Amino acid sequence: MSFADLARLSRGQPLRMLLVNAGDVESLAWAGLVQPLRLAQRMLGSGFALEVRTLATTPAVGCSEDWHIALLVADEQQPAPADGPLQAAIACCRGADYWGGVGAAVLWLAAAGLAAGVRIALPWALYADTEEITQRAILTPHLFELDGRHLSCCGGAASIDFSLTLVESLFGNVVQAAIKEALCIDRVRGADERQRVALQARFGALQPKLSEAVTLMEANLEEPLSTDDIANLVGLSRRQLERLFKQYLGSLPSRYYLELRLQRARQLLLDTNHSIVQVGLMCGFSSGSHFSTAFGALFGNTPREERQRKLAGA
């Protein structure tokens, strides 16, 4: 499921969203999430009902309201609160159509067994605390995730990207563009972009070969290396390398490499004035048709449509 599918929530009815702050109101995770949403509320009036609560103001016995989206939010350094208030907040959020956590709250939900088999974006700084949940949740290095009904964001500076992505998905790019202008934001990072140190934090000590292979890929986007070349350079057989990628990243090296190149291409299409042909070449695609087909398969639109999206936003 993609974030674009959330648009159905706001069709023909006021959208209702709940944010439960379980941490510091001054934290970057909270400020980045709530500011764009409050601006959207002012712009849309009765079309968007945003309610903000704390653990202390969340009912201890369930919630009677019907929320479309509900999120539990905490800075990554926030220790888990007492079990009673936390469970009450979780129960309130779980009643929404889509629900989840931001920052440390992602870890709390996973530790409570509520992310079994679910892809979650966990703050890289908390990866050391995941030993007990890695067999249940699927940790990804992304900034944020939508998996079924489950929303997650690594928090910190990514919270504002997550919030603006929700705004665009729910209310369209015109509303998002107005909020970006009000907040002086030029670019919104996508859900598929990675926390820069997440892989190193999670695998650097335990799986240095995997970390080294990903670093090689990131350094060779314009002239891609073959899987055999990467395996040789890190001192593994091709089969050993494929096993590592499958076990820890849920993908084959070739597929992971392709997605890295396509994510870079998407960033260049949105952030630069390079031609589409130039972007393809800069990301290792000698064939324009191959670039367009692979880009469309991953993102659901062509490089030309992605560039037009940038121009329309401008």
Short mmCIF file of C-alpha atoms in Angstrom, two decimals:
data_model
loop_
_atom_site.label_atom_id
_atom_site.label_comp_id
_atom_site.label_asym_id
_atom_site.label_seq_id
_atom_site.Cartn_x
_atom_site.Cartn_y
_atom_site.Cartn_z
CA MET A 1 0.00 0.00 0.00
CA SER A 2 1.25 3.50 -0.83
CA PHE A 3 0.67 6.80 0.93
CA ALA A 4 -1.40 7.94 -2.06
CA ASP A 5 -4.07 5.42 -1.02
CA LEU A 6 -4.77 7.53 2.08
CA ALA A 7 -6.56 10.08 -0.15
CA ARG A 8 -9.77 8.06 0.14
CA LEU A 9 -10.02 8.98 3.83
CA SER A 10 -10.80 12.62 3.07
CA ARG A 11 -13.32 12.05 0.31
CA GLY A 12 -16.75 13.34 1.18
CA GLN A 13 -16.14 13.67 4.93
CA PRO A 14 -14.08 15.72 7.38
CA LEU A 15 -10.88 13.89 8.20
CA ARG A 16 -10.25 13.21 11.90
CA MET A 17 -6.70 12.78 13.21
CA LEU A 18 -5.42 12.17 16.72
CA LEU A 19 -1.88 12.86 17.92
CA VAL A 20 -0.86 11.64 21.39
CA ASN A 21 2.35 13.26 22.62
CA ALA A 22 4.13 10.91 25.01
CA GLY A 23 7.26 13.03 25.28
CA ASP A 24 8.61 16.57 25.27
CA VAL A 25 6.55 19.21 23.43
CA GLU A 26 9.84 20.89 22.46
CA SER A 27 11.25 17.79 20.78
CA LEU A 28 12.03 17.83 17.07
CA ALA A 29 9.92 14.72 16.51
CA TRP A 30 6.82 16.42 17.91
CA ALA A 31 7.37 19.88 16.42
CA GLY A 32 8.15 18.51 12.97
CA LEU A 33 5.01 16.40 12.96
CA VAL A 34 2.48 18.80 14.44
CA GLN A 35 3.41 22.11 12.75
CA PRO A 36 2.43 21.16 9.18
CA LEU A 37 -0.74 19.49 10.42
CA ARG A 38 -1.81 22.55 12.41
CA LEU A 39 -1.27 24.72 9.34
CA ALA A 40 -3.35 22.28 7.29
CA GLN A 41 -6.10 22.51 9.91
CA ARG A 42 -6.16 26.30 9.63
CA MET A 43 -6.30 26.14 5.84
CA LEU A 44 -9.00 23.47 5.63
CA GLY A 45 -11.21 24.54 8.52
CA SER A 46 -14.01 22.06 9.16
CA GLY A 47 -12.56 19.69 6.54
CA PHE A 48 -9.84 18.55 8.93
CA ALA A 49 -10.25 17.91 12.66
CA LEU A 50 -6.90 17.58 14.42
CA GLU A 51 -6.90 16.69 18.11
CA VAL A 52 -3.77 16.76 20.25
CA ARG A 53 -3.50 14.91 23.56
CA THR A 54 -0.90 13.86 26.08
CA LEU A 55 -0.76 10.63 28.04
CA ALA A 56 -2.37 12.47 30.95
CA THR A 57 -5.35 13.61 28.85
CA THR A 58 -5.96 10.28 27.12
CA PRO A 59 -8.91 8.34 28.60
CA ALA A 60 -7.87 5.38 30.69
CA VAL A 61 -10.74 3.27 29.35
CA GLY A 62 -10.68 3.31 25.56
CA CYS A 63 -11.80 6.02 23.15
CA SER A 64 -15.31 6.55 21.86
CA GLU A 65 -14.22 8.73 18.92
CA ASP A 66 -13.76 7.42 15.40
CA TRP A 67 -10.34 8.51 14.15
CA HIS A 68 -9.12 8.09 10.61
CA ILE A 69 -5.46 8.37 11.67
CA ALA A 70 -3.97 8.18 15.17
CA LEU A 71 -0.29 8.44 16.10
CA LEU A 72 1.65 8.03 19.32
CA VAL A 73 4.69 10.34 19.33
CA ALA A 74 7.87 10.51 21.40
CA ASP A 75 11.43 11.71 20.93
CA GLU A 76 13.93 8.89 20.39
CA GLN A 77 15.54 9.59 23.77
CA GLN A 78 12.24 9.38 25.66
CA PRO A 79 12.11 6.41 28.07
CA ALA A 80 8.98 4.28 27.98
CA PRO A 81 6.24 5.69 30.24
CA ALA A 82 4.38 3.75 32.92
CA ASP A 83 2.50 0.79 31.53
CA GLY A 84 -1.00 2.04 32.43
CA PRO A 85 -0.96 5.38 30.57
CA LEU A 86 0.96 3.85 27.67
CA GLN A 87 -1.52 1.02 27.20
CA ALA A 88 -4.43 3.48 27.35
CA ALA A 89 -2.84 5.61 24.62
CA ILE A 90 -2.11 2.56 22.48
CA ALA A 91 -5.70 1.33 22.85
CA CYS A 92 -6.97 4.74 21.79
CA CYS A 93 -4.75 4.82 18.71
CA ARG A 94 -5.50 1.26 17.62
CA GLY A 95 -9.14 2.11 17.06
CA ALA A 96 -8.26 4.35 14.10
CA ASP A 97 -8.36 3.27 10.46
CA TYR A 98 -4.60 3.87 10.28
CA TRP A 99 -2.42 4.10 13.35
CA GLY A 100 1.14 3.85 14.55
CA GLY A 101 4.06 5.66 16.13
CA VAL A 102 6.75 8.26 15.63
CA GLY A 103 10.23 8.13 17.19
CA ALA A 104 10.61 6.02 20.33
CA ALA A 105 6.90 5.17 20.20
CA VAL A 106 7.66 2.87 17.25
CA LEU A 107 9.86 0.79 19.55
CA TRP A 108 7.21 0.75 22.29
CA LEU A 109 4.56 -0.55 19.88
CA ALA A 110 6.90 -3.24 18.54
CA ALA A 111 7.96 -4.27 22.05
CA ALA A 112 4.26 -4.66 22.91
CA GLY A 113 3.94 -7.21 20.11
CA LEU A 114 1.88 -4.92 17.88
CA ALA A 115 4.16 -4.94 14.85
CA ALA A 116 4.51 -8.66 14.14
CA GLY A 117 5.36 -9.09 10.48
CA VAL A 118 5.05 -5.34 9.91
CA ARG A 119 7.65 -3.13 8.22
CA ILE A 120 8.60 -0.35 10.65
CA ALA A 121 10.88 2.69 10.46
CA LEU A 122 12.72 2.79 13.75
CA PRO A 123 15.16 5.55 14.79
CA TRP A 124 18.65 4.25 14.08
CA ALA A 125 19.77 5.27 17.59
CA LEU A 126 17.35 2.68 19.02
CA TYR A 127 18.56 -0.25 16.91
CA ALA A 128 20.64 -1.49 19.84
CA ASP A 129 17.40 -1.98 21.80
CA THR A 130 15.73 -4.17 19.19
CA GLU A 131 17.11 -7.59 20.05
CA GLU A 132 13.82 -8.78 21.49
CA ILE A 133 11.65 -7.53 18.62
CA THR A 134 13.64 -8.20 15.46
CA GLN A 135 12.09 -11.62 15.10
CA ARG A 136 8.61 -10.09 15.12
CA ALA A 137 8.83 -6.74 13.38
CA ILE A 138 10.60 -6.09 10.08
CA LEU A 139 13.03 -3.20 10.60
CA THR A 140 13.73 -1.07 7.54
CA PRO A 141 16.26 1.76 7.18
CA HIS A 142 13.62 4.08 5.69
CA LEU A 143 12.50 7.44 7.08
CA PHE A 144 8.89 6.29 7.39
CA GLU A 145 6.66 3.39 6.42
CA LEU A 146 3.04 2.52 5.68
CA ASP A 147 2.37 -1.21 5.93
CA GLY A 148 -1.30 -2.14 5.91
CA ARG A 149 -2.92 -0.05 8.65
CA HIS A 150 0.43 0.57 10.35
CA LEU A 151 2.24 3.92 10.12
CA SER A 152 5.73 4.50 11.50
CA CYS A 153 8.32 7.25 11.30
CA CYS A 154 11.86 7.32 12.67
CA GLY A 155 11.19 10.78 14.12
CA GLY A 156 13.71 13.60 14.46
CA ALA A 157 14.03 15.72 11.32
CA ALA A 158 12.16 13.05 9.32
CA SER A 159 8.96 13.92 11.19
CA ILE A 160 8.38 16.98 9.04
CA ASP A 161 8.87 14.95 5.85
CA PHE A 162 6.41 12.38 7.19
CA SER A 163 3.90 15.06 8.15
CA LEU A 164 4.10 16.81 4.77
CA THR A 165 3.75 13.47 2.99
CA LEU A 166 0.57 12.83 4.97
CA VAL A 167 -0.70 16.31 4.04
CA GLU A 168 -0.08 15.70 0.33
CA SER A 169 -1.62 12.23 0.43
CA LEU A 170 -4.72 13.38 2.27
CA PHE A 171 -5.31 16.87 0.89
CA GLY A 172 -3.27 17.21 -2.31
CA ASN A 173 -0.09 18.94 -3.45
CA VAL A 174 -1.63 22.43 -3.50
CA VAL A 175 -2.16 22.33 0.27
CA GLN A 176 1.27 20.80 0.76
CA ALA A 177 2.91 23.48 -1.41
CA ALA A 178 1.29 26.26 0.64
CA ILE A 179 2.55 24.72 3.89
CA LYS A 180 6.05 24.22 2.47
CA GLU A 181 6.13 27.88 1.52
CA ALA A 182 4.93 28.94 4.97
CA LEU A 183 7.63 26.83 6.63
CA CYS A 184 10.34 27.71 4.06
CA ILE A 185 10.85 24.08 3.05
CA ASP A 186 12.20 23.36 -0.44
CA ARG A 187 12.09 19.58 -0.58
CA VAL A 188 10.19 16.80 1.12
CA ARG A 189 12.09 13.54 1.48
CA GLY A 190 10.13 10.47 0.43
CA ALA A 191 9.22 7.35 2.39
CA ASP A 192 11.73 5.32 0.39
CA GLU A 193 14.70 7.46 1.41
CA ARG A 194 16.98 5.94 4.01
CA GLN A 195 18.26 7.08 7.35
CA ARG A 196 21.86 7.78 6.48
CA VAL A 197 23.39 5.87 9.36
CA ALA A 198 20.72 3.24 9.90
CA LEU A 199 22.53 0.43 8.09
CA GLN A 200 25.83 1.17 9.79
CA ALA A 201 24.15 1.41 13.18
CA ARG A 202 22.33 -1.85 12.78
CA PHE A 203 24.83 -3.98 10.89
CA GLY A 204 28.19 -2.23 11.12
CA ALA A 205 29.52 -4.26 14.03
CA LEU A 206 27.66 -7.53 13.47
CA GLN A 207 27.70 -7.61 9.66
CA PRO A 208 30.59 -5.44 8.43
CA LYS A 209 30.60 -7.21 5.05
CA LEU A 210 26.99 -6.19 4.45
CA SER A 211 27.69 -2.61 5.46
CA GLU A 212 30.76 -2.55 3.20
CA ALA A 213 28.76 -3.90 0.25
CA VAL A 214 26.09 -1.21 0.63
CA THR A 215 28.78 1.47 0.88
CA LEU A 216 30.28 0.22 -2.40
CA MET A 217 26.87 0.41 -4.06
CA GLU A 218 26.28 3.96 -2.84
CA ALA A 219 29.69 5.04 -4.14
CA ASN A 220 29.17 3.49 -7.58
CA LEU A 221 25.74 4.57 -8.80
CA GLU A 222 26.87 6.02 -12.14
CA GLU A 223 28.87 2.96 -13.16
CA PRO A 224 27.23 0.04 -11.29
CA LEU A 225 29.32 -2.89 -10.18
CA SER A 226 28.17 -6.44 -10.81
CA THR A 227 27.09 -8.62 -7.90
CA ASP A 228 30.16 -10.78 -8.47
CA ASP A 229 32.41 -7.71 -8.36
CA ILE A 230 30.89 -6.54 -5.07
CA ALA A 231 31.19 -10.02 -3.56
CA ASN A 232 34.86 -10.21 -4.54
CA LEU A 233 35.62 -6.74 -3.20
CA VAL A 234 34.17 -7.54 0.24
CA GLY A 235 35.70 -11.01 0.35
CA LEU A 236 32.56 -13.16 0.02
CA SER A 237 31.18 -15.57 -2.52
CA ARG A 238 28.18 -14.39 -4.53
CA ARG A 239 25.96 -16.86 -2.69
CA GLN A 240 27.14 -15.65 0.73
CA LEU A 241 26.47 -12.03 -0.25
CA GLU A 242 22.99 -12.87 -1.52
CA ARG A 243 22.25 -14.73 1.70
CA LEU A 244 23.26 -11.69 3.79
CA PHE A 245 21.09 -9.31 1.77
CA LYS A 246 18.12 -11.67 1.88
CA GLN A 247 18.41 -12.25 5.63
CA TYR A 248 18.95 -8.66 6.76
CA LEU A 249 17.49 -6.47 4.01
CA GLY A 250 14.85 -8.75 2.53
CA SER A 251 16.20 -8.28 -0.99
CA LEU A 252 18.77 -9.60 -3.43
CA PRO A 253 21.87 -7.41 -3.94
CA SER A 254 20.92 -6.65 -7.54
CA ARG A 255 17.43 -5.50 -6.54
CA TYR A 256 18.70 -3.43 -3.62
CA TYR A 257 21.30 -1.78 -5.88
CA LEU A 258 18.67 -1.00 -8.53
CA GLU A 259 16.45 0.67 -5.94
CA LEU A 260 19.37 2.77 -4.67
CA ARG A 261 20.00 4.01 -8.21
CA LEU A 262 16.33 4.73 -8.84
CA GLN A 263 15.96 6.61 -5.55
CA ARG A 264 18.94 8.75 -6.53
CA ALA A 265 17.38 9.33 -9.94
CA ARG A 266 14.13 10.45 -8.36
CA GLN A 267 15.99 12.88 -6.12
CA LEU A 268 17.83 14.34 -9.13
CA LEU A 269 14.59 14.71 -11.10
CA LEU A 270 13.03 16.68 -8.26
CA ASP A 271 16.04 18.68 -7.09
CA THR A 272 18.01 19.50 -10.25
CA ASN A 273 17.48 20.72 -13.80
CA HIS A 274 19.41 17.87 -15.42
CA SER A 275 17.57 16.40 -18.39
CA ILE A 276 15.88 13.02 -17.98
CA VAL A 277 18.53 11.44 -20.22
CA GLN A 278 21.30 12.95 -18.09
CA VAL A 279 19.68 11.72 -14.88
CA GLY A 280 19.43 8.21 -16.29
CA LEU A 281 23.10 8.21 -17.26
CA MET A 282 24.14 9.63 -13.86
CA CYS A 283 22.39 6.68 -12.20
CA GLY A 284 23.82 3.95 -14.40
CA PHE A 285 21.11 3.58 -17.06
CA SER A 286 22.49 3.59 -20.60
CA SER A 287 19.04 2.86 -22.04
CA GLY A 288 16.26 5.42 -21.69
CA SER A 289 13.57 2.74 -22.06
CA HIS A 290 15.15 0.61 -19.31
CA PHE A 291 15.34 3.65 -17.02
CA SER A 292 11.71 4.56 -17.64
CA THR A 293 10.45 0.99 -17.18
CA ALA A 294 12.40 0.37 -13.97
CA PHE A 295 11.42 3.79 -12.55
CA GLY A 296 7.74 3.15 -13.29
CA ALA A 297 7.83 -0.31 -11.74
CA LEU A 298 9.20 1.08 -8.45
CA PHE A 299 7.41 4.43 -8.14
CA GLY A 300 4.25 3.99 -10.22
CA ASN A 301 5.01 6.84 -12.63
CA THR A 302 7.55 7.61 -15.34
CA PRO A 303 10.60 9.89 -15.01
CA ARG A 304 8.79 12.40 -17.24
CA GLU A 305 5.74 12.37 -14.96
CA GLU A 306 8.01 12.82 -11.92
CA ARG A 307 9.63 15.86 -13.54
CA GLN A 308 6.19 17.27 -14.42
CA ARG A 309 5.19 16.83 -10.79
CA LYS A 310 8.12 19.03 -9.81
CA LEU A 311 7.13 21.68 -12.34
CA ALA A 312 3.51 21.59 -11.22
CA GLY A 313 4.57 22.08 -7.61
CA ALA A 314 6.71 25.05 -8.61
#
